PDB file of C-alpha atoms in Angstrom:
ATOM      1  CA  MET A 108       2.550   1.154  10.850  1.00  0.00           C
ATOM      2  CA  MET A 109       5.207   3.935  10.196  1.00  0.00           C
ATOM      3  CA  TRP A 110       7.808   1.714  11.502  1.00  0.00           C
ATOM      4  CA  ASP A 111       7.398  -0.588   8.265  1.00  0.00           C
ATOM      5  CA  PHE A 112       7.770   2.309   6.057  1.00  0.00           C
ATOM      6  CA  GLN A 113      10.906   3.635   7.899  1.00  0.00           C
ATOM      7  CA  ILE A 114      12.571   0.284   7.490  1.00  0.00           C
ATOM      8  CA  PHE A 115      11.523   0.177   3.674  1.00  0.00           C
ATOM      9  CA  SER A 116      13.052   3.840   3.495  1.00  0.00           C
ATOM     10  CA  LYS A 117      16.302   3.061   5.171  1.00  0.00           C
ATOM     11  CA  ARG A 118      16.628  -0.069   2.859  1.00  0.00           C
ATOM     12  CA  MET A 119      15.808   1.942  -0.231  1.00  0.00           C
ATOM     13  CA  ARG A 120      18.195   4.781   0.960  1.00  0.00           C
ATOM     14  CA  SER A 121      21.181   2.390   1.496  1.00  0.00           C
ATOM     15  CA  TRP A 122      20.640   0.832  -2.060  1.00  0.00           C
ATOM     16  CA  LEU A 123      20.548   4.248  -3.877  1.00  0.00           C
ATOM     17  CA  GLU A 124      23.542   5.680  -1.941  1.00  0.00           C
ATOM     18  CA  SER A 125      25.508   2.648  -3.133  1.00  0.00           C
ATOM     19  CA  GLY A 126      24.871   3.358  -6.709  1.00  0.00           C
ATOM     20  CA  VAL A 127      22.151   0.757  -7.317  1.00  0.00           C
ATOM     21  CA  ARG A 128      19.509   2.059  -9.544  1.00  0.00           C
ATOM     22  CA  PHE A 129      16.298  -0.174 -10.106  1.00  0.00           C
ATOM     23  CA  SER A 130      15.410   0.869 -13.749  1.00  0.00           C
ATOM     24  CA  TYR A 131      12.919  -1.797 -13.722  1.00  0.00           C
ATOM     25  CA  ALA A 132      12.159  -3.533 -10.383  1.00  0.00           C
ATOM     26  CA  THR A 133      12.055  -2.986  -6.841  1.00  0.00           C
ATOM     27  CA  PHE A 134      11.898  -5.852  -4.153  1.00  0.00           C
ATOM     28  CA  VAL A 135       9.111  -6.616  -1.672  1.00  0.00           C
ATOM     29  CA  ASP A 136       9.029  -9.662   0.633  1.00  0.00           C
ATOM     30  CA  ASP A 137       5.397  -9.469   1.908  1.00  0.00           C
ATOM     31  CA  VAL A 138       2.132  -8.764   0.134  1.00  0.00           C
ATOM     32  CA  THR A 139       0.688  -6.556   3.052  1.00  0.00           C
ATOM     33  CA  SER A 140       3.814  -4.297   2.456  1.00  0.00           C
ATOM     34  CA  MET A 141       2.671  -3.333  -1.229  1.00  0.00           C
ATOM     35  CA  ASN A 142       0.804  -0.425   0.075  1.00  0.00           C
ATOM     36  CA  TYR A 143       3.881   0.914   1.631  1.00  0.00           C
ATOM     37  CA  VAL A 144       5.798   0.994  -1.520  1.00  0.00           C
ATOM     38  CA  PHE A 145       3.091   1.994  -3.698  1.00  0.00           C
ATOM     39  CA  ASP A 146       2.020   4.846  -1.305  1.00  0.00           C
ATOM     40  CA  GLY A 147       5.498   5.856  -0.007  1.00  0.00           C
ATOM     41  CA  ILE A 148       8.562   4.543  -1.474  1.00  0.00           C
ATOM     42  CA  TYR A 149       7.556   5.490  -5.168  1.00  0.00           C
ATOM     43  CA  ASP A 150       6.917   9.077  -4.465  1.00  0.00           C
ATOM     44  CA  ARG A 151       9.766   9.355  -1.813  1.00  0.00           C
ATOM     45  CA  TYR A 152      12.460   8.368  -4.435  1.00  0.00           C
ATOM     46  CA  ASP A 153      10.586   9.724  -7.346  1.00  0.00           C
ATOM     47  CA  LEU A 154      10.655   6.086  -9.110  1.00  0.00           C
ATOM     48  CA  SER A 155       9.416   6.366 -12.791  1.00  0.00           C
ATOM     49  CA  ASP A 156       6.704   3.679 -12.550  1.00  0.00           C
ATOM     50  CA  PRO A 157       9.091   0.713 -11.780  1.00  0.00           C
ATOM     51  CA  TRP A 158       7.980  -3.086 -11.698  1.00  0.00           C
ATOM     52  CA  VAL A 159       7.875  -4.189  -8.235  1.00  0.00           C
ATOM     53  CA  LEU A 160       8.915  -7.924  -7.534  1.00  0.00           C
ATOM     54  CA  LEU A 161       7.259  -9.837  -4.956  1.00  0.00           C
ATOM     55  CA  LEU A 162       9.612 -12.465  -3.117  1.00  0.00           C
ATOM     56  CA  GLU A 163       9.114 -14.215  -0.022  1.00  0.00           C
ATOM     57  CA  GLU A 164      11.752 -15.668   2.499  1.00  0.00           C
ATOM     58  CA  ASP A 165      11.414 -19.186   1.423  1.00  0.00           C
ATOM     59  CA  HIS A 166      11.909 -18.526  -2.524  1.00  0.00           C
ATOM     60  CA  TYR A 167      15.316 -19.241  -4.063  1.00  0.00           C
ATOM     61  CA  LEU A 168      16.212 -17.151  -7.176  1.00  0.00           C
ATOM     62  CA  ALA A 169      18.030 -18.348 -10.261  1.00  0.00           C
ATOM     63  CA  PRO A 170      21.291 -16.679 -11.179  1.00  0.00           C
ATOM     64  CA  ASP A 171      19.578 -15.294 -14.327  1.00  0.00           C
ATOM     65  CA  ALA A 172      16.164 -14.201 -12.677  1.00  0.00           C
ATOM     66  CA  LEU A 173      16.541 -10.499 -13.150  1.00  0.00           C
ATOM     67  CA  HIS A 174      17.954 -10.945 -16.403  1.00  0.00           C
ATOM     68  CA  VAL A 175      14.975 -12.877 -17.604  1.00  0.00           C
ATOM     69  CA  LEU A 176      12.647 -10.395 -15.868  1.00  0.00           C
ATOM     70  CA  ASP A 177      14.209  -7.650 -17.797  1.00  0.00           C
ATOM     71  CA  ILE A 178      13.815  -9.323 -21.095  1.00  0.00           C
ATOM     72  CA  ILE A 179      10.280  -9.965 -20.346  1.00  0.00           C
ATOM     73  CA  ILE A 180       9.589  -6.414 -19.263  1.00  0.00           C
ATOM     74  CA  GLN A 181      11.250  -4.818 -22.421  1.00  0.00           C
ATOM     75  CA  ASN A 182       9.355  -7.328 -24.567  1.00  0.00           C
ATOM     76  CA  ARG A 183       6.143  -7.487 -22.807  1.00  0.00           C
ATOM     77  CA  LYS A 184       3.962  -5.759 -25.517  1.00  0.00           C
ATOM     78  CA  THR A 185       5.195  -8.366 -27.924  1.00  0.00           C
ATOM     79  CA  TYR A 186       4.879 -11.496 -25.942  1.00  0.00           C
ATOM     80  CA  CYS A 187       1.408 -10.577 -24.239  1.00  0.00           C
ATOM     81  CA  GLU A 188       0.394  -6.857 -24.300  1.00  0.00           C
ATOM     82  CA  LYS A 189      -2.500  -7.682 -22.019  1.00  0.00           C
ATOM     83  CA  CYS A 190      -0.485  -9.310 -19.485  1.00  0.00           C
ATOM     84  CA  GLU A 191      -0.218  -7.172 -16.573  1.00  0.00           C
ATOM     85  CA  ILE A 192       1.715  -9.638 -14.377  1.00  0.00           C
ATOM     86  CA  ILE A 193       4.989 -11.437 -14.707  1.00  0.00           C
ATOM     87  CA  SER A 194       5.502 -14.603 -12.815  1.00  0.00           C
ATOM     88  CA  LEU A 195       9.153 -15.880 -12.555  1.00  0.00           C
ATOM     89  CA  GLY A 196       8.037 -18.806 -10.431  1.00  0.00           C
ATOM     90  CA  PHE A 197       6.014 -21.945 -11.546  1.00  0.00           C
ATOM     91  CA  TYR A 198       5.106 -25.278  -9.753  1.00  0.00           C
ATOM     92  CA  LEU A 199       6.619 -28.103 -11.509  1.00  0.00           C
ATOM     93  CA  LYS A 200       6.263 -31.649 -10.647  1.00  0.00           C
ATOM     94  CA  THR A 201       9.253 -32.744 -12.070  1.00  0.00           C
ATOM     95  CA  PHE A 202      12.517 -30.666 -13.385  1.00  0.00           C
ATOM     96  CA  THR A 203      13.332 -33.083 -16.135  1.00  0.00           C
ATOM     97  CA  SER A 204      12.597 -30.676 -18.847  1.00  0.00           C
ATOM     98  CA  TYR A 205      14.041 -27.646 -17.398  1.00  0.00           C
ATOM     99  CA  GLY A 206      16.905 -27.226 -19.719  1.00  0.00           C
ATOM    100  CA  ALA A 207      14.380 -27.866 -22.573  1.00  0.00           C
ATOM    101  CA  ASN A 208      12.150 -25.023 -21.663  1.00  0.00           C
ATOM    102  CA  ILE A 209      14.683 -22.524 -20.219  1.00  0.00           C
ATOM    103  CA  ALA A 210      14.186 -19.999 -22.936  1.00  0.00           C
ATOM    104  CA  LYS A 211      10.189 -20.521 -23.039  1.00  0.00           C
ATOM    105  CA  LEU A 212       7.258 -18.638 -21.818  1.00  0.00           C
ATOM    106  CA  GLY A 213       3.586 -19.059 -21.187  1.00  0.00           C
ATOM    107  CA  ALA A 214       0.683 -16.775 -21.298  1.00  0.00           C
ATOM    108  CA  HIS A 215      -2.341 -17.599 -19.266  1.00  0.00           C
ATOM    109  CA  PRO A 216      -5.082 -16.035 -17.071  1.00  0.00           C
ATOM    110  CA  TRP A 217      -3.662 -15.514 -13.651  1.00  0.00           C
ATOM    111  CA  TYR A 218      -4.352 -18.205 -11.082  1.00  0.00           C
ATOM    112  CA  SER A 219      -3.232 -18.068  -7.668  1.00  0.00           C
ATOM    113  CA  SER A 220      -2.022 -21.664  -6.943  1.00  0.00           C
ATOM    114  CA  LYS A 221       0.049 -21.506 -10.071  1.00  0.00           C
ATOM    115  CA  HIS A 222       1.298 -18.048 -10.479  1.00  0.00           C
ATOM    116  CA  ASN A 223       1.959 -16.764  -6.937  1.00  0.00           C
ATOM    117  CA  MET A 224       5.774 -16.823  -7.016  1.00  0.00           C
ATOM    118  CA  GLY A 225       8.116 -14.182  -8.089  1.00  0.00           C
ATOM    119  CA  MET A 226       5.197 -11.804  -9.125  1.00  0.00           C
ATOM    120  CA  ALA A 227       6.085  -8.759 -10.672  1.00  0.00           C
ATOM    121  CA  PHE A 228       3.755  -5.759 -11.465  1.00  0.00           C
ATOM    122  CA  ARG A 229       3.368  -2.232 -11.354  1.00  0.00           C
ATOM    123  CA  ARG A 230       1.298   0.606  -9.495  1.00  0.00           C
ATOM    124  CA  GLN A 231      -1.542   0.805 -12.134  1.00  0.00           C
ATOM    125  CA  THR A 232      -2.160  -2.962 -11.510  1.00  0.00           C
ATOM    126  CA  TRP A 233      -2.006  -2.782  -7.714  1.00  0.00           C
ATOM    127  CA  MET A 234      -4.382   0.065  -7.738  1.00  0.00           C
ATOM    128  CA  LYS A 235      -7.099  -2.272  -9.293  1.00  0.00           C
ATOM    129  CA  VAL A 236      -6.700  -4.634  -6.516  1.00  0.00           C
ATOM    130  CA  LYS A 237      -6.596  -1.855  -3.963  1.00  0.00           C
ATOM    131  CA  ASN A 238      -9.911  -0.628  -5.109  1.00  0.00           C
ATOM    132  CA  CYS A 239     -11.357  -3.984  -4.100  1.00  0.00           C
ATOM    133  CA  SER A 240      -9.858  -4.079  -0.570  1.00  0.00           C
ATOM    134  CA  GLU A 241     -13.363  -4.778   0.962  1.00  0.00           C
ATOM    135  CA  LEU A 242     -13.485  -8.135  -0.725  1.00  0.00           C
ATOM    136  CA  PHE A 243      -9.984  -8.751  -0.147  1.00  0.00           C
ATOM    137  CA  CYS A 244      -9.990  -7.963   3.498  1.00  0.00           C
ATOM    138  CA  LYS A 245     -13.051  -9.725   4.428  1.00  0.00           C
ATOM    139  CA  TYR A 246     -12.659 -12.974   2.255  1.00  0.00           C
ATOM    140  CA  ASP A 247     -12.326 -15.983   4.760  1.00  0.00           C
ATOM    141  CA  ASP A 248      -9.025 -17.415   3.837  1.00  0.00           C
ATOM    142  CA  TYR A 249      -5.696 -17.045   5.500  1.00  0.00           C
ATOM    143  CA  ASN A 250      -4.074 -17.492   2.186  1.00  0.00           C
ATOM    144  CA  TRP A 251      -3.254 -13.736   0.521  1.00  0.00           C
ATOM    145  CA  ASP A 252      -3.193 -15.330  -2.816  1.00  0.00           C
ATOM    146  CA  TRP A 253      -6.498 -17.136  -2.731  1.00  0.00           C
ATOM    147  CA  SER A 254      -8.208 -13.781  -1.453  1.00  0.00           C
ATOM    148  CA  LEU A 255      -6.487 -12.252  -4.288  1.00  0.00           C
ATOM    149  CA  LEU A 256      -8.067 -14.668  -6.747  1.00  0.00           C
ATOM    150  CA  GLN A 257     -11.358 -13.906  -5.663  1.00  0.00           C
ATOM    151  CA  VAL A 258     -10.718 -10.177  -6.316  1.00  0.00           C
ATOM    152  CA  VAL A 259      -9.620 -10.850  -9.724  1.00  0.00           C
ATOM    153  CA  VAL A 260     -12.521 -13.253 -10.235  1.00  0.00           C
ATOM    154  CA  LYS A 261     -15.407 -11.238  -8.705  1.00  0.00           C
ATOM    155  CA  CYS A 262     -14.357  -7.501  -8.631  1.00  0.00           C
ATOM    156  CA  LEU A 263     -12.075  -6.739 -11.452  1.00  0.00           C
ATOM    157  CA  PRO A 264     -13.910  -5.723 -14.802  1.00  0.00           C
ATOM    158  CA  GLU A 265     -11.365  -8.158 -16.740  1.00  0.00           C
ATOM    159  CA  ARG A 266      -9.341 -11.037 -15.311  1.00  0.00           C
ATOM    160  CA  PHE A 267      -5.683 -10.635 -14.971  1.00  0.00           C
ATOM    161  CA  ARG A 268      -3.374 -12.274 -17.639  1.00  0.00           C
ATOM    162  CA  VAL A 269       0.371 -13.338 -16.620  1.00  0.00           C
ATOM    163  CA  ILE A 270       3.621 -14.180 -18.480  1.00  0.00           C
ATOM    164  CA  PHE A 271       5.283 -16.831 -16.760  1.00  0.00           C
ATOM    165  CA  THR A 272       8.601 -18.788 -17.102  1.00  0.00           C
ATOM    166  CA  LYS A 273       8.071 -22.357 -18.168  1.00  0.00           C
ATOM    167  CA  SER A 274      11.349 -23.196 -16.291  1.00  0.00           C
ATOM    168  CA  PRO A 275      10.981 -21.139 -13.049  1.00  0.00           C
ATOM    169  CA  ARG A 276      13.615 -18.738 -11.848  1.00  0.00           C
ATOM    170  CA  VAL A 277      12.012 -18.474  -8.583  1.00  0.00           C
ATOM    171  CA  ILE A 278      11.922 -21.947  -6.731  1.00  0.00           C
ATOM    172  CA  HIS A 279       9.973 -22.501  -3.649  1.00  0.00           C
ATOM    173  CA  ILE A 280      12.428 -24.094  -0.964  1.00  0.00           C
ATOM    174  CA  GLY A 281      10.148 -23.969   2.040  1.00  0.00           C
ATOM    175  CA  ASP A 282       8.879 -27.328   2.287  1.00  0.00           C
ATOM    176  CA  CYS A 283       8.613 -27.576   5.996  1.00  0.00           C
ATOM    177  CA  GLY A 284       5.772 -25.802   7.504  1.00  0.00           C
ATOM    178  CA  VAL A 285       2.157 -25.835   8.266  1.00  0.00           C
ATOM    179  CA  HIS A 286       1.261 -28.777   5.943  1.00  0.00           C
ATOM    180  CA  THR A 287       4.420 -30.614   6.032  1.00  0.00           C
ATOM    181  CA  HIS A 288       6.178 -31.736   9.014  1.00  0.00           C
ATOM    182  CA  ARG A 289       8.320 -35.046   7.869  1.00  0.00           C
ATOM    183  CA  CYS A 290      10.897 -33.011   5.839  1.00  0.00           C
ATOM    184  CA  ASN A 291      14.475 -31.864   5.895  1.00  0.00           C
ATOM    185  CA  ALA A 292      14.852 -27.914   5.493  1.00  0.00           C
ATOM    186  CA  HIS A 293      17.901 -28.308   3.631  1.00  0.00           C
ATOM    187  CA  ASN A 294      16.627 -30.564   0.921  1.00  0.00           C
ATOM    188  CA  ALA A 295      14.802 -28.153  -1.274  1.00  0.00           C
ATOM    189  CA  TYR A 296      17.586 -25.908  -0.938  1.00  0.00           C
ATOM    190  CA  ALA A 297      20.258 -28.543  -1.997  1.00  0.00           C
ATOM    191  CA  SER A 298      17.901 -29.585  -4.886  1.00  0.00           C
ATOM    192  CA  ALA A 299      17.528 -25.870  -6.253  1.00  0.00           C
ATOM    193  CA  ARG A 300      21.252 -25.403  -6.347  1.00  0.00           C
ATOM    194  CA  ASP A 301      21.828 -28.532  -8.119  1.00  0.00           C
ATOM    195  CA  ILE A 302      19.164 -27.776 -10.779  1.00  0.00           C
ATOM    196  CA  MET A 303      21.080 -24.291 -11.280  1.00  0.00           C
ATOM    197  CA  THR A 304      24.568 -26.155 -11.458  1.00  0.00           C
ATOM    198  CA  ARG A 305      23.233 -28.854 -14.100  1.00  0.00           C
ATOM    199  CA  HIS A 306      21.952 -26.119 -16.220  1.00  0.00           C
ATOM    200  CA  ALA A 307      24.630 -23.395 -15.682  1.00  0.00           C
ATOM    201  CA  ASP A 308      25.423 -23.248 -19.421  1.00  0.00           C
ATOM    202  CA  LEU A 309      21.874 -22.493 -20.542  1.00  0.00           C
ATOM    203  CA  LEU A 310      20.998 -19.749 -18.216  1.00  0.00           C
ATOM    204  CA  PHE A 311      20.994 -16.187 -19.359  1.00  0.00           C
ATOM    205  CA  PRO A 312      19.597 -16.928 -22.652  1.00  0.00           C
ATOM    206  CA  SER A 313      19.635 -13.933 -25.109  1.00  0.00           C
ATOM    207  CA  ARG A 314      15.950 -14.226 -26.236  1.00  0.00           C
ATOM    208  CA  LEU A 315      12.793 -15.875 -24.794  1.00  0.00           C
ATOM    209  CA  THR A 316       9.886 -17.321 -26.931  1.00  0.00           C
ATOM    210  CA  VAL A 317       6.000 -17.643 -25.989  1.00  0.00           C
ATOM    211  CA  THR A 318       5.268 -21.297 -26.532  1.00  0.00           C
ATOM    212  CA  ASP A 319       2.146 -21.696 -24.210  1.00  0.00           C
ATOM    213  CA  VAL A 320      -0.921 -19.727 -24.675  1.00  0.00           C
ATOM    214  CA  SER A 321      -4.179 -20.297 -22.993  1.00  0.00           C
ATOM    215  CA  ARG A 322      -7.290 -18.412 -21.871  1.00  0.00           C
ATOM    216  CA  ARG A 323      -8.562 -21.482 -19.771  1.00  0.00           C
ATOM    217  CA  SER A 324      -8.432 -21.383 -15.888  1.00  0.00           C
ATOM    218  CA  PRO A 325      -9.346 -23.745 -13.162  1.00  0.00           C
ATOM    219  CA  LYS A 326     -12.518 -22.559 -11.033  1.00  0.00           C
ATOM    220  CA  PRO A 327     -11.637 -21.101  -7.763  1.00  0.00           C
ATOM    221  CA  SER A 328     -11.544 -23.090  -4.793  1.00  0.00           C
ATOM    222  CA  LYS A 329     -13.715 -22.760  -1.750  1.00  0.00           C
ATOM    223  CA  GLU A 330     -12.550 -20.487   1.194  1.00  0.00           C
ATOM    224  CA  ASN A 331     -10.042 -22.132   3.452  1.00  0.00           C
ATOM    225  CA  GLY A 332     -11.143 -20.325   6.558  1.00  0.00           C
ATOM    226  CA  GLY A 333      -8.483 -18.794   9.082  1.00  0.00           C
ATOM    227  CA  TRP A 334      -9.396 -15.349   8.463  1.00  0.00           C
ATOM    228  CA  GLY A 335     -12.715 -14.941  10.359  1.00  0.00           C
ATOM    229  CA  ASP A 336     -11.639 -12.660  13.148  1.00  0.00           C
ATOM    230  CA  VAL A 337     -13.237  -9.131  12.476  1.00  0.00           C
ATOM    231  CA  ARG A 338     -10.137  -7.505  14.068  1.00  0.00           C
ATOM    232  CA  ASP A 339      -8.038  -8.912  11.127  1.00  0.00           C
ATOM    233  CA  HIS A 340     -10.542  -7.439   8.697  1.00  0.00           C
ATOM    234  CA  ALA A 341     -10.424  -4.038  10.327  1.00  0.00           C
ATOM    235  CA  LEU A 342      -6.458  -3.956  10.297  1.00  0.00           C
ATOM    236  CA  CYS A 343      -6.324  -5.069   6.717  1.00  0.00           C
ATOM    237  CA  ARG A 344      -8.800  -2.167   5.839  1.00  0.00           C
ATOM    238  CA  ALA A 345      -6.663   0.201   7.797  1.00  0.00           C
ATOM    239  CA  ASN A 346      -3.489  -0.935   6.118  1.00  0.00           C
ATOM    240  CA  THR A 347      -4.989  -0.133   2.649  1.00  0.00           C
ATOM    241  CA  TYR A 348      -3.897   3.440   3.317  1.00  0.00           C
ATOM    242  CA  PRO A 349      -0.896   3.051   5.661  1.00  0.00           C
ATOM    243  CA  LEU A 350       0.303   6.571   5.468  1.00  0.00           C
ATOM    244  CA  ASN A 351      -3.089   8.130   5.765  1.00  0.00           C
ATOM    245  CA  ALA A 352      -3.946   8.573   9.486  1.00  0.00           C
ATOM    246  CA  ALA A 353      -7.416   9.461   8.923  1.00  0.00           C
ATOM    247  CA  ALA A 354      -7.855   6.096   7.036  1.00  0.00           C
ATOM    248  CA  HIS A 355      -7.234   4.290  10.363  1.00  0.00           C
ATOM    249  CA  ALA A 356     -10.173   5.928  11.895  1.00  0.00           C
ATOM    250  CA  ILE A 357     -12.162   2.856  11.527  1.00  0.00           C
ATOM    251  CA  PRO A 358     -15.006   2.766  14.243  1.00  0.00           C
ATOM    252  CA  GLU A 359     -14.689  -0.780  15.300  1.00  0.00           C
ATOM    253  CA  LEU A 360     -10.761  -1.155  15.322  1.00  0.00           C
ATOM    254  CA  SER A 361     -10.002   0.567  18.692  1.00  0.00           C
ATOM    255  CA  ASP A 362     -12.440  -1.366  20.584  1.00  0.00           C
ATOM    256  CA  LEU A 363     -11.881  -4.564  19.006  1.00  0.00           C
ATOM    257  CA  LEU A 364      -8.114  -4.329  19.588  1.00  0.00           C
ATOM    258  CA  ARG A 365      -8.901  -4.154  23.328  1.00  0.00           C
ATOM    259  CA  SER A 366     -11.473  -7.240  23.126  1.00  0.00           C
ATOM    260  CA  THR A 367     -11.022 -10.913  23.235  1.00  0.00           C
ATOM    261  CA  VAL A 368     -10.997 -12.926  20.149  1.00  0.00           C
ATOM    262  CA  HIS A 369     -13.946 -12.385  17.526  1.00  0.00           C
ATOM    263  CA  ILE A 370     -14.876 -15.257  15.663  1.00  0.00           C
ATOM    264  CA  GLY A 371     -16.499 -14.379  12.211  1.00  0.00           C
ATOM    265  CA  PRO A 372     -19.719 -16.279  11.184  1.00  0.00           C
ATOM    266  CA  SER A 373     -18.079 -18.557   8.871  1.00  0.00           C
ATOM    267  CA  LEU A 374     -15.433 -19.674  11.247  1.00  0.00           C
ATOM    268  CA  ALA A 375     -18.215 -20.091  13.859  1.00  0.00           C
ATOM    269  CA  ARG A 376     -20.160 -22.312  11.552  1.00  0.00           C
ATOM    270  CA  LYS A 377     -17.038 -24.652  11.028  1.00  0.00           C
ATOM    271  CA  GLU A 378     -16.115 -24.937  14.731  1.00  0.00           C
ATOM    272  CA  GLY A 379     -19.970 -25.649  15.517  1.00  0.00           C
ATOM    273  CA  LEU A 380     -20.122 -22.362  17.584  1.00  0.00           C
TER     274      LEU A 380
END
């Protein structure tokens, strides 16, 4: 696990030595790496509580993504003081109103399938999630965002609220994958570029306005399965404190790593075992 931390350190060192200063955001490409950032990178480079932006390999960023993020951070208390999460991504069925909404924001309860792209938050928010790691690690769903929703609904004293861009500055271009096979991997990328080209004159707005406020949220879905192996649970728990060797002394972990596949009870029921 130290290998990942060293990779992060090398990246951060190269950025710092090149003169880059992240006054408001650092970048992470995997939710499981968050603990390395908050437990290690923060302190090693004496970062003054920056916002951390979560990006994945199939996310396309608009040219003004960081500009918009900066405006939201600077004005968050005015837009939505209780919003601990910022989401630069939003799933649109159509982009016909992209230009009309390019300077508009929404403030809703955080919901995984709506606000899981381009998420930004600070360490104090992540610590609330980390304190619920037992639920997060054992919830039988292979999707990290649906597991996080269970934490938000069942473990936190108050549900997270999110500020999101009505016209997304992070667009998902990973159409091909587990759920979709009849696709062209380049189409979504070309479409995203076309959207930015057509709205180039409207990007980099000088001010943003909250036009959509709601307190209603859909009910959480049932677990999707795929996370029933107790070895995954143990590794997840160990990763909660990745730089603390004592935290890795989980009794069942060493035996499980040398064993055959263990299927949790929920998956066993689904498979009729």
